[in-house]
Coordinates of C-alpha atoms in Angstrom, one line a residue:
Chain A
M1 CA -0.2 0.3 -0.8
T2 CA 1.4 2.8 -1.2
I3 CA 1.5 5.2 2.1
K4 CA 1.2 9.4 1.6
P5 CA 2.3 11.6 5.0
G6 CA -1.2 12.7 6.6
A7 CA -2.9 9.9 5.4
R8 CA -4.9 8.6 8.5
Y9 CA -5.3 5.5 9.9
W10 CA -8.2 3.5 11.8
S11 CA -8.2 -0.8 13.0
T12 CA -11.6 -2.3 12.8
T13 CA -10.7 -4.6 15.8
S14 CA -9.7 -1.3 17.9
S15 CA -10.0 2.3 19.1
T16 CA -6.5 2.6 17.5
T17 CA -6.2 5.4 14.9
I18 CA -3.2 7.0 13.5
V19 CA -1.4 9.4 11.2
V20 CA 1.6 8.7 9.1
V21 CA 4.5 11.0 10.1
K22 CA 7.1 10.4 7.9
V23 CA 6.4 8.0 5.7
P24 CA 8.5 4.2 4.7
A25 CA 11.1 5.0 1.9
Q26 CA 9.5 1.2 -0.1
D27 CA 5.5 0.4 0.5
V28 CA 4.5 -1.1 3.4
K29 CA 1.3 -3.9 4.2
L30 CA 0.2 -1.8 7.3
T31 CA -1.6 -3.8 9.7
C32 CA -3.0 -3.8 13.8
D33 CA -4.2 -7.9 15.2
G34 CA -3.9 -9.0 12.1
V35 CA -6.8 -7.3 10.4
P36 CA -5.6 -4.0 7.5
L37 CA -6.1 -0.4 8.9
A38 CA -8.6 1.1 7.5
D39 CA -8.4 4.4 5.3
T40 CA -12.3 5.7 6.4
E41 CA -13.6 6.5 9.9
Q42 CA -13.9 3.5 12.6
P43 CA -16.5 3.9 15.5
A44 CA -13.8 3.4 19.2
R45 CA -13.9 -0.6 20.0
G46 CA -12.5 -1.8 23.4
G47 CA -10.6 -0.3 25.5
T48 CA -8.8 2.5 25.6
P49 CA -5.3 2.7 26.8
T50 CA -3.6 5.9 29.5
S51 CA -0.2 4.6 30.3
E52 CA 2.1 2.7 28.9
A53 CA 1.3 0.2 31.4
D54 CA -2.6 -0.9 30.1
G55 CA 0.1 -1.5 26.5
G56 CA -1.4 -0.8 23.4
M57 CA -2.0 2.4 21.5
L58 CA -1.9 6.0 23.5
L59 CA -2.6 9.5 22.2
G60 CA -0.1 12.1 21.2
K61 CA 2.7 8.9 21.6
R62 CA 5.1 8.6 17.7
Y63 CA 5.3 5.1 17.5
S64 CA 8.5 4.3 14.4
D65 CA 8.8 1.1 12.1
P66 CA 12.6 1.7 12.1
D67 CA 13.0 -1.1 9.2
S68 CA 10.9 1.0 7.0
G69 CA 10.8 4.3 8.4
L70 CA 7.1 4.8 9.4
E71 CA 6.2 6.8 11.9
V72 CA 2.7 7.4 13.1
L73 CA 1.4 9.4 15.7
C74 CA -1.6 8.3 17.6
T75 CA -4.9 10.5 16.6
R76 CA -7.0 8.2 19.2
A77 CA -5.6 5.6 21.7
G78 CA -6.5 2.4 21.7
A79 CA -5.9 -1.7 22.5
G80 CA -4.6 -1.9 19.8
V81 CA -0.9 -1.8 18.2
V82 CA -0.3 -1.1 14.9
A83 CA 2.0 -3.9 12.6
V84 CA 4.4 -2.9 9.6
D85 CA 4.7 -5.8 7.2
G86 CA 4.1 -8.2 10.5
R87 CA 6.9 -5.1 12.7
P88 CA 4.6 -4.3 15.8
V89 CA 6.1 -0.4 15.9
R90 CA 7.7 1.2 18.9
L91 CA 7.4 3.9 20.9
A92 CA 9.7 7.0 19.9
G93 CA 11.5 9.1 21.8
A94 CA 10.8 12.9 23.0
R95 CA 11.8 15.2 20.7
A96 CA 15.7 17.6 21.5
L97 CA 14.2 20.7 19.1
P98 CA 13.7 23.9 21.2
T99 CA 10.2 25.9 20.6
S100 CA 10.4 28.8 17.8
D101 CA 7.7 30.0 17.5
Chain B
M1 CA -4.6 15.4 7.9
N2 CA -7.0 17.7 8.5
P3 CA -5.6 20.8 10.7
S4 CA -8.2 20.5 13.4
L5 CA -7.5 17.6 14.3
L6 CA -4.7 18.9 16.5
L7 CA -7.7 21.0 18.8
E8 CA -9.8 17.8 18.4
M9 CA -6.0 16.0 20.3
V10 CA -5.7 18.8 23.0
A11 CA -9.0 18.9 23.3
G12 CA -8.9 15.2 24.6
A13 CA -6.3 14.7 26.2
A14 CA -6.2 18.3 28.7
G15 CA -9.3 19.9 27.8
D16 CA -9.0 21.9 30.8
R17 CA -6.1 23.2 30.5
R18 CA -6.3 27.3 29.3
A19 CA -5.8 27.5 25.6
V20 CA -5.9 31.6 25.4
G21 CA -7.7 34.3 27.1
E22 CA -10.2 32.1 29.9
L23 CA -10.5 29.6 26.6
T24 CA -10.0 26.4 27.6
Y25 CA -9.3 23.9 24.8
A26 CA -12.5 21.7 25.1
E27 CA -14.1 25.1 25.1
L28 CA -11.7 26.5 22.0
D29 CA -12.4 22.8 20.7
A30 CA -16.9 23.0 21.9
R31 CA -16.2 26.7 20.4
A32 CA -14.3 26.4 16.8
T33 CA -17.2 23.5 15.8
A34 CA -20.1 25.9 15.8
V35 CA -18.4 28.7 14.0
A36 CA -17.4 25.4 11.8
A37 CA -21.7 24.2 11.5
G38 CA -22.3 27.7 11.0
L39 CA -19.6 29.1 8.2
G40 CA -20.4 25.6 6.3
E41 CA -24.3 27.4 5.8
L42 CA -23.1 30.8 4.3
G43 CA -21.9 29.6 0.8
V44 CA -18.2 31.6 0.9
A45 CA -15.0 30.6 -0.5
H46 CA -12.5 32.0 2.4
V47 CA -13.2 33.3 5.8
G48 CA -11.3 36.9 6.8
Y49 CA -10.0 38.2 10.0
V50 CA -8.8 41.6 10.0
D51 CA -7.4 42.5 13.7
E52 CA -5.4 42.4 15.9
Y53 CA -4.2 39.3 17.2
S54 CA -7.0 37.7 20.3
E55 CA -8.5 35.4 21.6
T56 CA -10.9 35.2 18.6
L57 CA -8.0 34.3 16.3
P58 CA -7.7 30.8 17.0
V59 CA -11.2 30.3 16.8
L60 CA -12.0 30.7 13.6
F61 CA -8.8 29.7 12.1
Y62 CA -10.5 25.6 14.1
A63 CA -13.3 27.0 12.5
A64 CA -12.0 27.6 9.5
Q65 CA -9.4 24.6 8.9
R66 CA -12.9 22.4 10.1
A67 CA -15.0 24.1 7.5
G68 CA -12.5 23.3 4.8
L69 CA -12.4 26.7 4.2
P70 CA -8.9 29.3 3.6
F71 CA -8.3 31.2 6.5
V72 CA -6.7 35.0 5.4
P73 CA -5.6 37.0 7.9
L74 CA -4.6 40.1 6.6
N75 CA -2.2 43.4 7.0
Y76 CA -4.5 46.2 9.0
R77 CA -2.3 48.6 8.8
L78 CA -2.0 48.9 5.2
S79 CA -3.6 51.4 3.0
D80 CA -7.2 51.5 3.1
E81 CA -7.4 50.8 -0.7
A82 CA -4.7 48.4 -0.3
L83 CA -7.2 46.5 2.2
R84 CA -10.3 46.5 -0.4
A85 CA -8.4 45.6 -2.5
A86 CA -7.3 42.1 -0.8
L87 CA -10.9 41.5 0.5
A88 CA -11.5 41.1 -3.2
R89 CA -9.8 39.1 -4.1
I90 CA -10.6 36.5 -1.7
A91 CA -14.8 37.1 -2.2
P92 CA -16.7 35.9 -1.5
A93 CA -16.1 36.0 1.9
V94 CA -17.0 36.8 5.7
V95 CA -14.8 37.9 7.8
L96 CA -13.9 39.0 11.3
V97 CA -12.9 43.0 11.6
G98 CA -12.0 44.6 15.0
E99 CA -14.0 48.0 15.5
R100 CA -11.5 50.0 14.4
Q101 CA -11.2 48.0 11.4
R102 CA -15.2 48.0 10.1
E103 CA -15.8 50.9 8.2
R104 CA -12.8 50.6 6.5
C105 CA -13.9 47.7 5.3
R106 CA -17.6 48.0 4.4
G107 CA -18.7 47.5 1.6
V108 CA -16.3 45.6 -0.2
E109 CA -18.8 43.1 -3.0
G110 CA -18.8 39.5 -1.6
I111 CA -17.2 40.7 1.4
T112 CA -19.7 39.6 5.1
L113 CA -18.5 41.4 7.9
V114 CA -18.9 40.0 11.5
T115 CA -17.4 41.2 14.8
A116 CA -16.2 38.8 17.5
G117 CA -19.4 38.4 18.6
E118 CA -21.1 37.9 15.8
L119 CA -19.4 34.7 14.6
P120 CA -21.9 32.5 13.1
A121 CA -23.0 29.2 14.4
G122 CA -24.8 26.5 13.5
D123 CA -26.1 23.7 15.8
G124 CA -25.7 21.0 14.0
E125 CA -22.4 18.7 14.0
P126 CA -20.4 20.2 10.5
V127 CA -19.6 17.4 7.7
P128 CA -15.9 17.9 8.4
A129 CA -14.8 18.6 5.6
D130 CA -11.1 18.6 4.0
G131 CA -10.2 21.5 2.2
D132 CA -6.6 21.6 0.5
V133 CA -6.0 24.8 1.2
S134 CA -5.0 25.6 4.8
V135 CA -4.2 29.6 5.3
L136 CA -3.7 32.4 2.6
L137 CA -0.9 34.4 3.5
F138 CA 0.5 37.7 1.5
T139 CA 3.5 38.1 1.6
S140 CA 5.8 40.6 3.2
G141 CA 6.8 42.1 0.8
T142 CA 10.0 44.6 0.9
S143 CA 10.7 43.7 -3.6
G144 CA 7.3 45.2 -4.5
E145 CA 3.5 43.5 -5.0
P146 CA 2.6 40.8 -2.2
K147 CA 1.7 37.7 -3.2
A148 CA -0.7 35.4 -2.0
A149 CA 1.8 32.4 -0.2
V150 CA -0.9 28.7 -0.3
L151 CA -0.3 26.9 2.7
R152 CA -1.6 23.4 2.6
P153 CA -3.3 21.9 5.3
G154 CA -0.3 18.8 5.3
N155 CA 2.3 21.8 5.5
L156 CA 1.4 22.4 8.7
T157 CA 0.7 20.1 10.5
S158 CA 3.4 18.0 8.7
Y159 CA 5.9 20.9 10.2
V160 CA 4.0 20.3 13.7
L161 CA 4.0 16.7 14.2
S162 CA 8.0 17.3 12.7
T163 CA 8.4 19.6 15.4
V164 CA 6.7 19.1 18.5
D165 CA 5.5 16.5 21.2
F166 CA 2.0 16.0 21.8
L167 CA 1.3 17.9 25.0
S168 CA 5.4 18.2 25.8
A169 CA 4.3 21.2 27.7
G170 CA 3.8 22.1 30.8
A171 CA 0.0 22.8 32.4
D172 CA 2.3 25.5 34.5
E173 CA 4.0 26.6 30.8
A174 CA 3.0 29.9 28.5
Q175 CA 3.6 31.6 25.5
L176 CA 3.9 34.8 24.8
V177 CA 2.6 35.7 21.4
S178 CA 3.5 39.1 20.2
V179 CA 3.3 39.0 16.2
P180 CA 0.8 40.2 14.0
P181 CA -1.4 38.2 12.7
Y182 CA -1.1 37.9 9.2
H183 CA 2.9 37.1 10.0
I184 CA 3.7 33.5 9.5
A185 CA 4.9 33.4 12.8
G186 CA 1.7 34.3 14.7
I187 CA -0.2 31.4 12.6
S188 CA 2.4 28.8 13.2
S189 CA 2.3 29.5 16.8
I190 CA -1.8 28.6 17.1
L191 CA -0.3 25.3 16.0
T192 CA 2.5 25.1 17.2
S193 CA 1.4 26.0 20.9
L194 CA -1.6 23.9 21.0
F195 CA -0.4 20.8 19.8
A196 CA 2.4 21.3 22.8
G197 CA -0.2 22.5 25.1
R198 CA 0.6 25.6 26.2
R199 CA -1.1 28.4 26.6
I200 CA -1.1 32.2 24.1
V201 CA -0.8 34.8 26.0
V202 CA -1.8 37.4 23.4
L203 CA -0.2 41.0 22.7
P204 CA -2.1 42.4 20.4
S205 CA 0.3 45.9 20.3
F206 CA 3.1 46.2 21.3
E207 CA 4.6 48.1 23.9
P208 CA 8.5 47.0 26.0
G209 CA 7.1 48.3 28.5
R210 CA 4.7 46.9 28.4
W211 CA 5.6 43.4 27.4
V212 CA 8.2 43.2 30.3
E213 CA 5.2 43.6 32.4
L214 CA 2.7 41.4 31.3
V215 CA 6.0 38.6 31.3
A216 CA 5.9 39.3 35.1
E217 CA 2.2 39.4 35.5
E218 CA 1.0 36.2 33.2
K219 CA 4.0 34.6 34.3
V220 CA 5.3 34.2 30.6
T221 CA 8.2 30.6 30.2
H222 CA 7.8 30.9 26.7
A223 CA 8.4 34.2 24.2
M224 CA 8.7 35.2 20.9
V225 CA 10.3 37.9 19.1
V226 CA 11.2 40.0 16.0
P227 CA 14.5 41.5 16.0
T228 CA 13.4 45.4 16.7
M229 CA 11.4 43.9 20.2
L230 CA 14.4 42.4 21.1
G231 CA 16.8 45.4 21.0
R232 CA 13.9 47.7 22.9
I233 CA 13.4 45.5 25.8
L234 CA 16.4 45.0 26.9
D235 CA 16.2 48.6 26.9
V236 CA 13.4 48.9 29.5
L237 CA 15.1 45.3 31.5
Q238 CA 18.8 47.3 32.2
A239 CA 16.4 50.6 32.9
R240 CA 14.0 48.9 35.4
G241 CA 16.6 46.5 37.0
T242 CA 14.8 43.1 36.4
S243 CA 15.3 40.3 34.2
L244 CA 12.4 38.0 34.2
P245 CA 12.7 35.6 36.3
E246 CA 10.4 33.8 35.5
L247 CA 11.1 33.3 31.6
R248 CA 12.5 30.1 30.2
A249 CA 13.6 30.4 26.0
L250 CA 13.4 33.6 24.4
S251 CA 13.1 32.9 20.8
Y252 CA 13.7 35.6 17.5
G253 CA 13.5 35.3 13.9
G254 CA 11.5 37.5 10.7
G255 CA 14.4 39.6 10.4
R256 CA 18.2 39.7 10.3
M257 CA 18.6 40.0 14.1
P258 CA 22.4 42.0 14.4
A259 CA 25.2 40.3 16.9
P260 CA 25.7 42.4 19.1
V261 CA 21.5 42.4 20.3
V262 CA 22.3 38.7 20.4
E263 CA 24.5 39.2 22.8
R264 CA 23.6 41.5 25.2
A265 CA 20.7 39.7 25.4
L266 CA 23.0 36.6 26.5
R267 CA 24.5 38.9 29.1
L268 CA 21.5 40.2 30.9
L269 CA 18.7 37.1 30.5
P270 CA 22.1 34.5 31.4
H271 CA 19.4 31.8 32.2
V272 CA 17.1 32.3 29.7
D273 CA 17.2 29.2 26.7
L274 CA 17.4 31.4 23.7
V275 CA 16.8 30.3 20.3
N276 CA 17.1 31.6 16.6
A277 CA 14.4 30.5 14.3
Y278 CA 14.9 31.2 10.6
G279 CA 11.7 30.6 7.8
L280 CA 9.8 32.4 5.9
T281 CA 6.1 32.6 4.7
E282 CA 6.7 30.4 2.1
T283 CA 8.1 26.8 4.4
S284 CA 5.7 26.8 6.6
S285 CA 7.8 28.9 9.7
T286 CA 10.8 28.0 10.8
I287 CA 13.2 25.1 8.3
A288 CA 16.6 26.2 10.7
V289 CA 17.6 26.7 13.5
L290 CA 20.2 28.0 16.6
G291 CA 19.3 26.6 19.4
P292 CA 19.8 27.3 23.6
Q293 CA 22.9 25.4 23.4
D294 CA 24.0 26.4 20.1
H295 CA 24.2 30.0 21.8
R296 CA 26.0 29.7 24.8
D297 CA 28.9 27.2 23.0
A298 CA 29.1 29.9 20.6
I299 CA 29.4 33.0 22.6
A300 CA 32.0 30.3 25.2
S301 CA 34.0 29.3 22.2
A302 CA 38.0 30.6 21.6
D303 CA 37.4 29.2 18.7
P304 CA 36.2 31.4 16.1
A305 CA 34.3 29.9 13.6
V306 CA 31.9 28.6 16.8
R307 CA 31.8 31.7 17.7
A308 CA 31.1 32.9 14.5
R309 CA 28.0 30.5 14.7
L310 CA 25.8 33.4 17.1
G311 CA 25.3 35.6 13.7
S312 CA 24.2 32.3 12.2
V313 CA 20.6 31.0 11.8
G314 CA 21.8 27.5 13.0
R315 CA 21.3 24.2 11.5
P316 CA 18.4 22.6 9.1
L317 CA 15.6 21.2 10.8
P318 CA 15.7 17.2 10.0
S319 CA 12.4 17.3 8.1
V320 CA 13.6 19.9 5.5
E321 CA 17.0 19.1 3.5
V322 CA 18.6 22.4 2.2
E323 CA 21.1 23.2 -0.2
I324 CA 23.4 26.5 -1.8
R325 CA 23.1 26.9 -5.2
D326 CA 25.2 29.5 -7.6
A327 CA 23.4 31.1 -10.1
D328 CA 23.5 28.0 -12.8
G329 CA 21.0 25.5 -9.9
H330 CA 24.1 23.7 -9.2
A331 CA 24.8 22.9 -5.8
L332 CA 27.8 24.8 -3.9
G333 CA 30.7 22.9 -0.8
P334 CA 30.9 24.4 1.7
G335 CA 31.9 28.4 2.7
E336 CA 30.5 29.3 -0.8
P337 CA 28.0 31.1 -0.6
G338 CA 24.7 31.2 -2.9
E339 CA 20.4 30.7 -2.8
I340 CA 19.3 29.3 -0.1
F341 CA 16.8 26.5 -1.4
V342 CA 14.9 23.9 0.4
R343 CA 12.6 21.5 0.3
G344 CA 10.5 19.1 3.0
E345 CA 6.7 19.0 3.3
Q346 CA 6.3 21.0 5.1
V347 CA 7.4 23.4 2.4
S348 CA 4.8 24.7 -0.1
G349 CA 5.8 28.3 -2.5
E350 CA 2.9 27.8 -3.9
Y351 CA 1.5 30.8 -4.5
L352 CA -1.8 31.5 -6.1
S353 CA -0.3 32.9 -9.6
H354 CA 2.2 30.2 -9.5
T355 CA 4.9 27.8 -8.2
A356 CA 7.6 28.7 -7.1
T357 CA 9.0 25.0 -6.0
D358 CA 10.0 23.3 -9.0
E359 CA 9.3 19.7 -9.9
H360 CA 12.2 17.9 -6.9
G361 CA 10.4 19.8 -4.6
W362 CA 12.8 22.4 -4.0
F363 CA 11.8 26.4 -3.0
P364 CA 14.0 29.2 -4.3
T365 CA 14.2 31.3 -1.0
R366 CA 15.4 34.2 -2.8
D367 CA 18.0 34.0 0.1
R368 CA 21.8 34.4 0.1
G369 CA 23.7 32.2 1.9
Y370 CA 26.5 29.4 3.2
L371 CA 27.0 26.5 5.0
D372 CA 29.7 26.2 6.7
R373 CA 31.7 22.4 7.4
D374 CA 29.2 21.6 10.4
G375 CA 25.9 22.8 9.0
Y376 CA 25.4 26.4 10.3
L377 CA 23.4 28.2 7.9
F378 CA 24.5 31.4 7.0
L379 CA 22.8 34.2 6.1
D380 CA 24.2 37.0 2.7
G381 CA 21.0 39.1 3.4
R382 CA 18.2 39.0 0.1
A383 CA 19.3 38.1 -3.6
D384 CA 17.5 40.7 -4.8
D385 CA 19.4 43.0 -2.0
V386 CA 23.2 42.4 -3.2
I387 CA 25.6 45.2 -4.7
V388 CA 26.9 44.7 -7.4
R389 CA 30.2 46.7 -8.4
G390 CA 33.1 46.5 -11.2
G391 CA 31.6 42.2 -11.8
E392 CA 31.9 41.7 -7.2
N393 CA 28.9 40.4 -4.8
L394 CA 28.2 42.6 -2.1
S395 CA 26.7 41.9 0.8
P396 CA 25.3 44.1 2.4
G397 CA 24.4 42.6 6.0
E398 CA 28.0 42.9 6.0
I399 CA 28.6 45.9 5.7
E400 CA 25.5 47.0 7.9
D401 CA 27.1 45.0 10.8
T402 CA 30.5 47.1 10.6
L403 CA 28.7 49.8 10.6
L404 CA 25.9 48.2 13.8
S405 CA 29.5 47.3 15.6
H406 CA 29.8 51.8 16.0
P407 CA 29.3 53.0 19.0
A408 CA 27.6 56.2 17.6
I409 CA 25.2 55.0 15.5
D410 CA 21.6 53.3 16.5
D411 CA 20.8 51.5 12.5
A412 CA 22.1 51.2 9.5
M413 CA 20.7 50.4 6.6
V414 CA 23.4 50.2 2.7
L415 CA 22.4 49.4 -0.2
G416 CA 23.9 49.6 -4.1
M417 CA 23.2 53.4 -6.8
P418 CA 24.5 53.7 -9.9
D419 CA 28.0 54.7 -10.1
V420 CA 29.3 56.3 -14.0
E421 CA 31.5 54.3 -12.2
W422 CA 31.7 51.5 -11.4
G423 CA 28.3 50.5 -11.5
E424 CA 26.2 50.5 -8.4
V425 CA 28.3 51.1 -5.1
P426 CA 27.0 51.0 -1.7
V427 CA 25.8 53.8 0.1
A428 CA 24.9 53.8 3.6
A429 CA 22.2 54.9 5.4
V430 CA 22.7 56.0 8.9
V431 CA 20.5 56.6 12.6
P432 CA 23.0 58.6 15.3
V433 CA 22.9 57.9 18.8
A434 CA 22.9 61.8 18.8
K435 CA 20.2 63.3 17.4
D436 CA 22.6 66.5 16.8
A437 CA 25.6 64.4 15.3
D438 CA 27.3 66.6 12.4
P439 CA 26.2 64.4 9.6
A440 CA 30.5 65.7 7.7
E441 CA 31.6 65.0 10.7
L442 CA 29.9 61.7 11.4
E443 CA 30.2 60.2 7.2
H444 CA 34.2 60.8 6.9
E445 CA 34.3 58.8 10.8
L446 CA 32.5 55.7 9.6
R447 CA 33.8 55.4 6.1
E448 CA 37.0 55.9 7.7
F449 CA 36.0 53.2 10.3
V450 CA 34.3 50.9 7.7
R451 CA 37.8 51.3 5.5
E452 CA 39.7 49.5 8.6
R453 CA 37.6 46.8 8.9
L454 CA 36.5 45.2 5.5
R455 CA 38.0 47.2 2.2
S456 CA 37.4 49.6 0.8
A457 CA 35.5 48.2 -2.2
K458 CA 32.4 47.6 0.9
T459 CA 32.7 51.1 1.9
P460 CA 30.2 53.0 1.3
A461 CA 31.0 55.7 -0.9
R462 CA 27.9 59.2 0.7
I463 CA 26.7 57.6 4.5
Y464 CA 23.8 59.5 4.6
V465 CA 22.8 60.5 8.3
R466 CA 18.7 60.0 9.0
D467 CA 16.0 60.5 11.8
S468 CA 15.0 57.0 11.2
L469 CA 14.8 53.8 8.1
P470 CA 12.2 52.4 6.7
H471 CA 11.9 48.8 8.0
T472 CA 8.6 46.7 8.2
E473 CA 7.0 45.9 11.0
T474 CA 8.3 43.1 11.3
G475 CA 12.3 44.8 11.8
K476 CA 13.3 44.4 7.6
A477 CA 14.3 46.7 5.9
L478 CA 12.6 48.3 3.4
R479 CA 15.8 49.1 1.1
R480 CA 13.3 49.7 -2.2
V481 CA 11.5 52.9 0.2
L482 CA 15.2 54.3 1.3
R483 CA 16.2 53.8 -2.3
A484 CA 13.3 56.1 -2.8
E485 CA 13.9 58.7 -0.5
L486 CA 17.7 59.3 -1.4
S487 CA 16.5 59.1 -5.7
A488 CA 14.3 61.5 -4.5
N489 CA 16.6 63.5 -3.0
A490 CA 19.7 63.0 -5.5

């Protein structure tokens, strides 16, 4: 699937919703709980994690897949974790950029 | 991605935090939704804003995004004729006007004026519309007619998501904004402060004493200023003997910042993180940053190359690429000056009339500069301002900085004037500290001063003494205005 910056994807098995911040270097398959992500809005389902201990993906956190270079932002928390060609995304570290505006 | 999603996220996670004034993020989100529903019913093509920065600005901005309509902040300082012409260009539109602007804007066909209390509102959930254009901004036009720069949702959201971590600000942080809404930094502050969860404090009309007071009153932790503001703020701090203990970070940009002013800021505000941000309207604001550590390393360094970085605009953001090119479009190496080109998701370079960005995504900034060995970007002024003397390119900025380092000089501007022998020669206009300075003596002294420090080719052929020099209100030199004045008096 060709992924564009700013594209939004919804899990069909949980509430997890993401937006693409950095595109992968090549086409990849995005899934959640083994099911392909939808590119149209999906209703909220299942639990809403609020801390890292809950698992799943957290609102506002960035996640990346170092192998492909894909970076996403979680826009709605959910129990499901997005996988890139089967590899679960990992929490990205905080940025070191100073405020400029 | 629709920029209003950023507001939705922040409202969902930190709805009770204050967004701007007394408005919380949850309230801002609800208001933006209601106004978006109203906008959707009006059948307009644009949403205009002719007023100083206010609480209504983020409400209307996010409402426009939610309704899929371009947001167009206009310069309320334009002449009546220019303002009305700009309004005519965006009709049909609904336009927010401040009380003082209402009369001047009345009667333009297709323009519906509303005040802050009259914003359109609807009851139903607006059909979320994703517009192609988020913002139209008329550029500051230091060289002729302003162009309408187009910023798309993707430009703005990729800038925010690449540079700001969600809710990274503590609930105690506050950002003081004193730039006008029609300046790119005014627009980007609505996005970046919000996504960080940092409350916005507004100073609609800059006055240095009031700025200093507001920082203390509102416990402002972050602020952004343009060059002409910083010197005046430092003067007030010295006069009042205060040092703004609450302030943590001060960023500056929007025009050339003389190194002596930065050094003075570092001395007077040692606890404050200074940030120099270089960016353009067309690049959704910042593309290069000289960070707090860069400032401290530079001022403390014995290495001239590191010290010189205080005069740079720092390193390009990780999310953009910067290249220096010669007149034939070839990429140049470190230390070689040329035109600055930039590429990245946040870079638009589109105008209503044409696109300046090439097919590979590279945008010509029309700024001259070079990169040093370690990737620090130095600006050499606008390409249009280069003085060509006998086939040699001279940068007005270098000569201006030299003049500004003279203790008798408050302000200086250098430009090229026609010369029979050389084609063009540098000529300077200066504002002396002492109003009763003798012009002939000062001219003689300054020419010697420059000659000793730069080569004779860079010595201004004439130095005119003035009471003031023309700048835009964000501090950019208006050399074409000065040129017209000097030519008229010749």
